[in-house]
PDB file of C-alpha atoms in Angstrom:
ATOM      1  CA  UNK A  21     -30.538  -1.523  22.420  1.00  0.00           C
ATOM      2  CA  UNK A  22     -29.813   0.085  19.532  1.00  0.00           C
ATOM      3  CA  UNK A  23     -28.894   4.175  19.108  1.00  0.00           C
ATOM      4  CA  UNK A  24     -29.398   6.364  16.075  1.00  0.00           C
ATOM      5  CA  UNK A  25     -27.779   9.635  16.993  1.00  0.00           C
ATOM      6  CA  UNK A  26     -28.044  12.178  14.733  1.00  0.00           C
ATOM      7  CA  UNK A  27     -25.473  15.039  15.075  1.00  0.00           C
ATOM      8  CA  UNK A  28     -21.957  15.810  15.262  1.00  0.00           C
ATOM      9  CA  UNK A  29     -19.364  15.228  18.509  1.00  0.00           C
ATOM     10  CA  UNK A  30     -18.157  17.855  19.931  1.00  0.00           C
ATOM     11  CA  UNK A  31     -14.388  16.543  18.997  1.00  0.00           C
ATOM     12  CA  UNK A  32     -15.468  16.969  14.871  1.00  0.00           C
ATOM     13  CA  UNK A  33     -16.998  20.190  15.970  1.00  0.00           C
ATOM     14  CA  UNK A  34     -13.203  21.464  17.178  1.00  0.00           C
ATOM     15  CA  UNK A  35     -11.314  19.585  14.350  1.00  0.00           C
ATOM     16  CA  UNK A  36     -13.843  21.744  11.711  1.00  0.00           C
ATOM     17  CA  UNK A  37     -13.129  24.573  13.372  1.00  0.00           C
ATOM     18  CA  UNK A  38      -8.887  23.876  13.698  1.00  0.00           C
ATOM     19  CA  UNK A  39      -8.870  23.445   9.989  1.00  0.00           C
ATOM     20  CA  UNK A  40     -11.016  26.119   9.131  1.00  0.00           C
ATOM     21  CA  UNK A  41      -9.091  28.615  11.176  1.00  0.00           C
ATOM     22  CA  UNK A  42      -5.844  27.117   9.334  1.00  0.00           C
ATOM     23  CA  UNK A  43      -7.284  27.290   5.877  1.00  0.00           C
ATOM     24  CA  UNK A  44      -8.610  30.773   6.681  1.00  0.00           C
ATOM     25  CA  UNK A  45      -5.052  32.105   7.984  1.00  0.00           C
ATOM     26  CA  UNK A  46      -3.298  30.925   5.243  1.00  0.00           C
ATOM     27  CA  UNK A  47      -5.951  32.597   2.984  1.00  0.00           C
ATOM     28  CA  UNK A  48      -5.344  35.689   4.894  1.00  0.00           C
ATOM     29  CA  UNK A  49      -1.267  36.340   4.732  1.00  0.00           C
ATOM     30  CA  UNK A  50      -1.614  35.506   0.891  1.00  0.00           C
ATOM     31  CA  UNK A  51      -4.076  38.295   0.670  1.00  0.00           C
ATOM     32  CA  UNK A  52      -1.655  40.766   3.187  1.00  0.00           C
ATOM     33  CA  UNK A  53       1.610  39.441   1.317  1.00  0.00           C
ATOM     34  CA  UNK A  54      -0.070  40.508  -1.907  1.00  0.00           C
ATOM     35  CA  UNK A  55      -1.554  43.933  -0.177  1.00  0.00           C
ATOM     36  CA  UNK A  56       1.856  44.533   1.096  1.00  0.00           C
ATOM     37  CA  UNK A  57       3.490  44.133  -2.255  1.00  0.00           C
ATOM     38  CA  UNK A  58       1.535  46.465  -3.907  1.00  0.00           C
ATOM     39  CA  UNK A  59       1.813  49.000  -1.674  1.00  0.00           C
ATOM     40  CA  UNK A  60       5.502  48.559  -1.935  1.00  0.00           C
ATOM     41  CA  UNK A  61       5.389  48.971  -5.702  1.00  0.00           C
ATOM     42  CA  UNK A  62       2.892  52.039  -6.087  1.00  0.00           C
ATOM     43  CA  UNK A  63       5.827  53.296  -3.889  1.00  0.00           C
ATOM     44  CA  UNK A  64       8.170  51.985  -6.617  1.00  0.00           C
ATOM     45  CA  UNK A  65       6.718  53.839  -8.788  1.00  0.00           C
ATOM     46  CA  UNK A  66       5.987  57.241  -7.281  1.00  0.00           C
ATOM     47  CA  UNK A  67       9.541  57.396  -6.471  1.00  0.00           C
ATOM     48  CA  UNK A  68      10.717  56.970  -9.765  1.00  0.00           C
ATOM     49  CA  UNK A  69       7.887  59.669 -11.602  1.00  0.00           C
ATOM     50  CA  UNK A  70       9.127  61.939  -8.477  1.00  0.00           C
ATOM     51  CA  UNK A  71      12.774  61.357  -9.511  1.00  0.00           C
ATOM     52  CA  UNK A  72      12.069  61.827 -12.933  1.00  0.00           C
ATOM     53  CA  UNK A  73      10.103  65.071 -12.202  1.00  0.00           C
ATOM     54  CA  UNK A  74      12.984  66.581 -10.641  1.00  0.00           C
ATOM     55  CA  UNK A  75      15.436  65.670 -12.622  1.00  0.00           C
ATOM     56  CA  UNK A  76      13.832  66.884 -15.738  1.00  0.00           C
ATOM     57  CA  UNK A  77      13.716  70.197 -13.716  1.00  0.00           C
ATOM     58  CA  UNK A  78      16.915  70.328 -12.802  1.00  0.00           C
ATOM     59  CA  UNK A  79      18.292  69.887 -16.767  1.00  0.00           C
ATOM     60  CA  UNK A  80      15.581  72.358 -17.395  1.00  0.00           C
ATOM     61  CA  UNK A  81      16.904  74.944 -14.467  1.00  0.00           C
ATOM     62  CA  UNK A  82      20.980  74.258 -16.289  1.00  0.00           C
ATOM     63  CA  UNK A  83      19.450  74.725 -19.805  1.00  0.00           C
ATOM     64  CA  UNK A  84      18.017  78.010 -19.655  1.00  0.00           C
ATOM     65  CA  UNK A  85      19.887  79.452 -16.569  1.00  0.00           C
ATOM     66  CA  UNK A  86      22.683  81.868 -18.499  1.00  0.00           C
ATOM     67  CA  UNK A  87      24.363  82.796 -14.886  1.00  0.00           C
ATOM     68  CA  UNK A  88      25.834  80.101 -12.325  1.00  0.00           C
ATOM     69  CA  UNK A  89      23.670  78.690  -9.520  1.00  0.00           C
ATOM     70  CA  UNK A  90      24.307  76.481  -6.251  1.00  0.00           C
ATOM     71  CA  UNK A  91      23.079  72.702  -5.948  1.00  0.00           C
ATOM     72  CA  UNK A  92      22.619  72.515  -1.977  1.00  0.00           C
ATOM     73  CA  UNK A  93      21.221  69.492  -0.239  1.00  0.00           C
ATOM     74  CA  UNK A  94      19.286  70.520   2.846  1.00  0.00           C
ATOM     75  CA  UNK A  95      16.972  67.699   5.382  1.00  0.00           C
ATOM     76  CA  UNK A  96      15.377  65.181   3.107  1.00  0.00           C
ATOM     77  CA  UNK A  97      15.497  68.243   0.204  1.00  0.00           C
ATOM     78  CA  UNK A  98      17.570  69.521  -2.811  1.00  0.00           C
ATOM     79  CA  UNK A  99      17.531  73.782  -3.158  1.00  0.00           C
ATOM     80  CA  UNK A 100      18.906  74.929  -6.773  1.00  0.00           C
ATOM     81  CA  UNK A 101      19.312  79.045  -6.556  1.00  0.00           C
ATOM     82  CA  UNK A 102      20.717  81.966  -8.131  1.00  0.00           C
ATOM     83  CA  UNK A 103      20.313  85.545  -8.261  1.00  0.00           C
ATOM     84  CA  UNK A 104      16.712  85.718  -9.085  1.00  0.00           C
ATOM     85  CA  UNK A 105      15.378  82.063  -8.559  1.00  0.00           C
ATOM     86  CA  UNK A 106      15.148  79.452  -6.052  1.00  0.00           C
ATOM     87  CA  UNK A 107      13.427  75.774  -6.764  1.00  0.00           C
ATOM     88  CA  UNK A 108      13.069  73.303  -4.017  1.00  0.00           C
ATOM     89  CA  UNK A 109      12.468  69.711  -4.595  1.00  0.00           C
ATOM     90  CA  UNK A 110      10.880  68.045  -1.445  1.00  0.00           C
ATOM     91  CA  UNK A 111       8.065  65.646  -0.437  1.00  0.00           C
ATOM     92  CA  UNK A 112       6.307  65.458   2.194  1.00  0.00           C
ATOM     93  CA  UNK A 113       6.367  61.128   1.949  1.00  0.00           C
ATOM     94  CA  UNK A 114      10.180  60.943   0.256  1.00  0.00           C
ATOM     95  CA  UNK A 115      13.502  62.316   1.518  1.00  0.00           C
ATOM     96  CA  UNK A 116      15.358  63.595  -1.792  1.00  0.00           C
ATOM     97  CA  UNK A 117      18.876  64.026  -2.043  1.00  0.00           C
ATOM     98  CA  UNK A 118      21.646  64.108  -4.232  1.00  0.00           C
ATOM     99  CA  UNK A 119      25.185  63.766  -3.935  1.00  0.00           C
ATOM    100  CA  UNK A 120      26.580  66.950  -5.200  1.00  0.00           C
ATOM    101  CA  UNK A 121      26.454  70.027  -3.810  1.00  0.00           C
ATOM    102  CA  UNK A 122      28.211  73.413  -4.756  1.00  0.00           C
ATOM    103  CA  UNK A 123      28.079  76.573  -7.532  1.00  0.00           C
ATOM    104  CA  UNK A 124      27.695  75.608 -11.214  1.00  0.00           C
ATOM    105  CA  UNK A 125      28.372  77.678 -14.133  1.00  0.00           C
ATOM    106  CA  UNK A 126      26.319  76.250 -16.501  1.00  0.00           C
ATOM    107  CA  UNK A 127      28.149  77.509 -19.727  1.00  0.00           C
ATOM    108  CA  UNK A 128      31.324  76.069 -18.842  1.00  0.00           C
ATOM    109  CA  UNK A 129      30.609  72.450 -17.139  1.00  0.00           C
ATOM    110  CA  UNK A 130      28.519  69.325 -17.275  1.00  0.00           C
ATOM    111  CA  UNK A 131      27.697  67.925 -13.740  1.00  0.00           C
ATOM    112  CA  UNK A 132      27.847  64.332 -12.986  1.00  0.00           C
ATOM    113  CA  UNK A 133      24.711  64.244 -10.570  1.00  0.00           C
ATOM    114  CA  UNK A 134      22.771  60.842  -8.872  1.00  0.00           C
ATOM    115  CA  UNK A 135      19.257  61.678  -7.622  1.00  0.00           C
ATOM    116  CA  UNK A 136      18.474  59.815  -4.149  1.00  0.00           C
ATOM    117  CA  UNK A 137      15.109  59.283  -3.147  1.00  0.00           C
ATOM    118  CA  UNK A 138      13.893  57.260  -0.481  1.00  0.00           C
ATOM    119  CA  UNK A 139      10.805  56.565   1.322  1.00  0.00           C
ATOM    120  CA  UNK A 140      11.043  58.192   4.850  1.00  0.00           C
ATOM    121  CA  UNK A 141       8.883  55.434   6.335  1.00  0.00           C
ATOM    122  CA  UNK A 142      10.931  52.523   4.915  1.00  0.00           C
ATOM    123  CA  UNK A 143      14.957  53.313   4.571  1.00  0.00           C
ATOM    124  CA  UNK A 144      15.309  50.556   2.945  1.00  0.00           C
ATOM    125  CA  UNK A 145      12.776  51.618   0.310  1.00  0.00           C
ATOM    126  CA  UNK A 146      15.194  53.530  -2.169  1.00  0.00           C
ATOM    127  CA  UNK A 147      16.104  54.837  -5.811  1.00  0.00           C
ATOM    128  CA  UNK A 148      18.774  56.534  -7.217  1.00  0.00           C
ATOM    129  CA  UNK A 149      18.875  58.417 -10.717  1.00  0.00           C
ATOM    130  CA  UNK A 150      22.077  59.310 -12.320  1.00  0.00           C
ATOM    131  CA  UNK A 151      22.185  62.067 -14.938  1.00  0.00           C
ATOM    132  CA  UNK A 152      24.205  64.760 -16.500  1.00  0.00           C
ATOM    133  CA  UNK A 153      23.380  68.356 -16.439  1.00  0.00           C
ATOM    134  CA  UNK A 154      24.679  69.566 -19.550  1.00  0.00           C
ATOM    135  CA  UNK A 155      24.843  72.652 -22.177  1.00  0.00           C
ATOM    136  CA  UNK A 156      24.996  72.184 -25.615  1.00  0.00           C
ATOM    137  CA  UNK A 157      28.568  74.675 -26.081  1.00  0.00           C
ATOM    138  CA  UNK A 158      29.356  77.030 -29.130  1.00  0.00           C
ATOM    139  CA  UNK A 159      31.151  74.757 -31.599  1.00  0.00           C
ATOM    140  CA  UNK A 160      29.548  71.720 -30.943  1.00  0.00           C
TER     141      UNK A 160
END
């Protein structure tokens, strides 16, 4: 007797499958690893503009500020006042910081200042931007 089966077993029907599934999660963490990254970078990259936001601020505030004012880091925030102004730098995605904190007469003294800002759902997820506040001085 002879057979002429037409079909597939169902042992090739589970080895298509296996290697399907395979091929399929492979395809899938490639396209997560590469979702992932991008997300990370458009974080990058907002925390950079935000630093550079504030920080052009901040020279702005010491430029045209004739009377001294107080640098004071508060949660996840940075508070510049004097007299008859207060600015606050905060985010609601990014904890901002910076690591000086005290009065400044701006007439008299350049700060050293580094910018901090990191992404409050990822701590490892940081920048840092150092400047200097400065005044151009009479005689300069």
């Amino acid at each position: 007797m002879s057979r002429n089966e037409q079909g597939i077993t169902l042992i090739e029907l589970l080895a298509t499958i296996t290697i399907l599934s395979i091929v399929g999660i492979i395809i899938w963490n490639v396209f997560l690893q590469g979702y992932n990254f991008s997300q990370d970078s458009m974080m990058k990259s907002r925390m950079q503009q935000e630093t550079q936001l504030i920080v052009a601020s901040l020279v702005n505030f010491h430029q045209k500020t004739p009377e001294p004012y107080k640098i004071e880091n508060s949660e996840c925030a940075i508070t510049v006042s004097n007299s008859s102004e207060i600015k606050r730098f905060d985010h609601s995605q990014l904890c901002i910081s910076s690591d000086f904190t005290g009065n400044v007469t701006p007439n008299n003294e350049d700060i050293n200042l580094t910018i901090t800002v990191e992404d409050k759902n990822d701590e490892s997820n940081l920048f840092s931007m150092e400047t200097i506040l400065y005044r151009l001085k009479s005689g300069e």
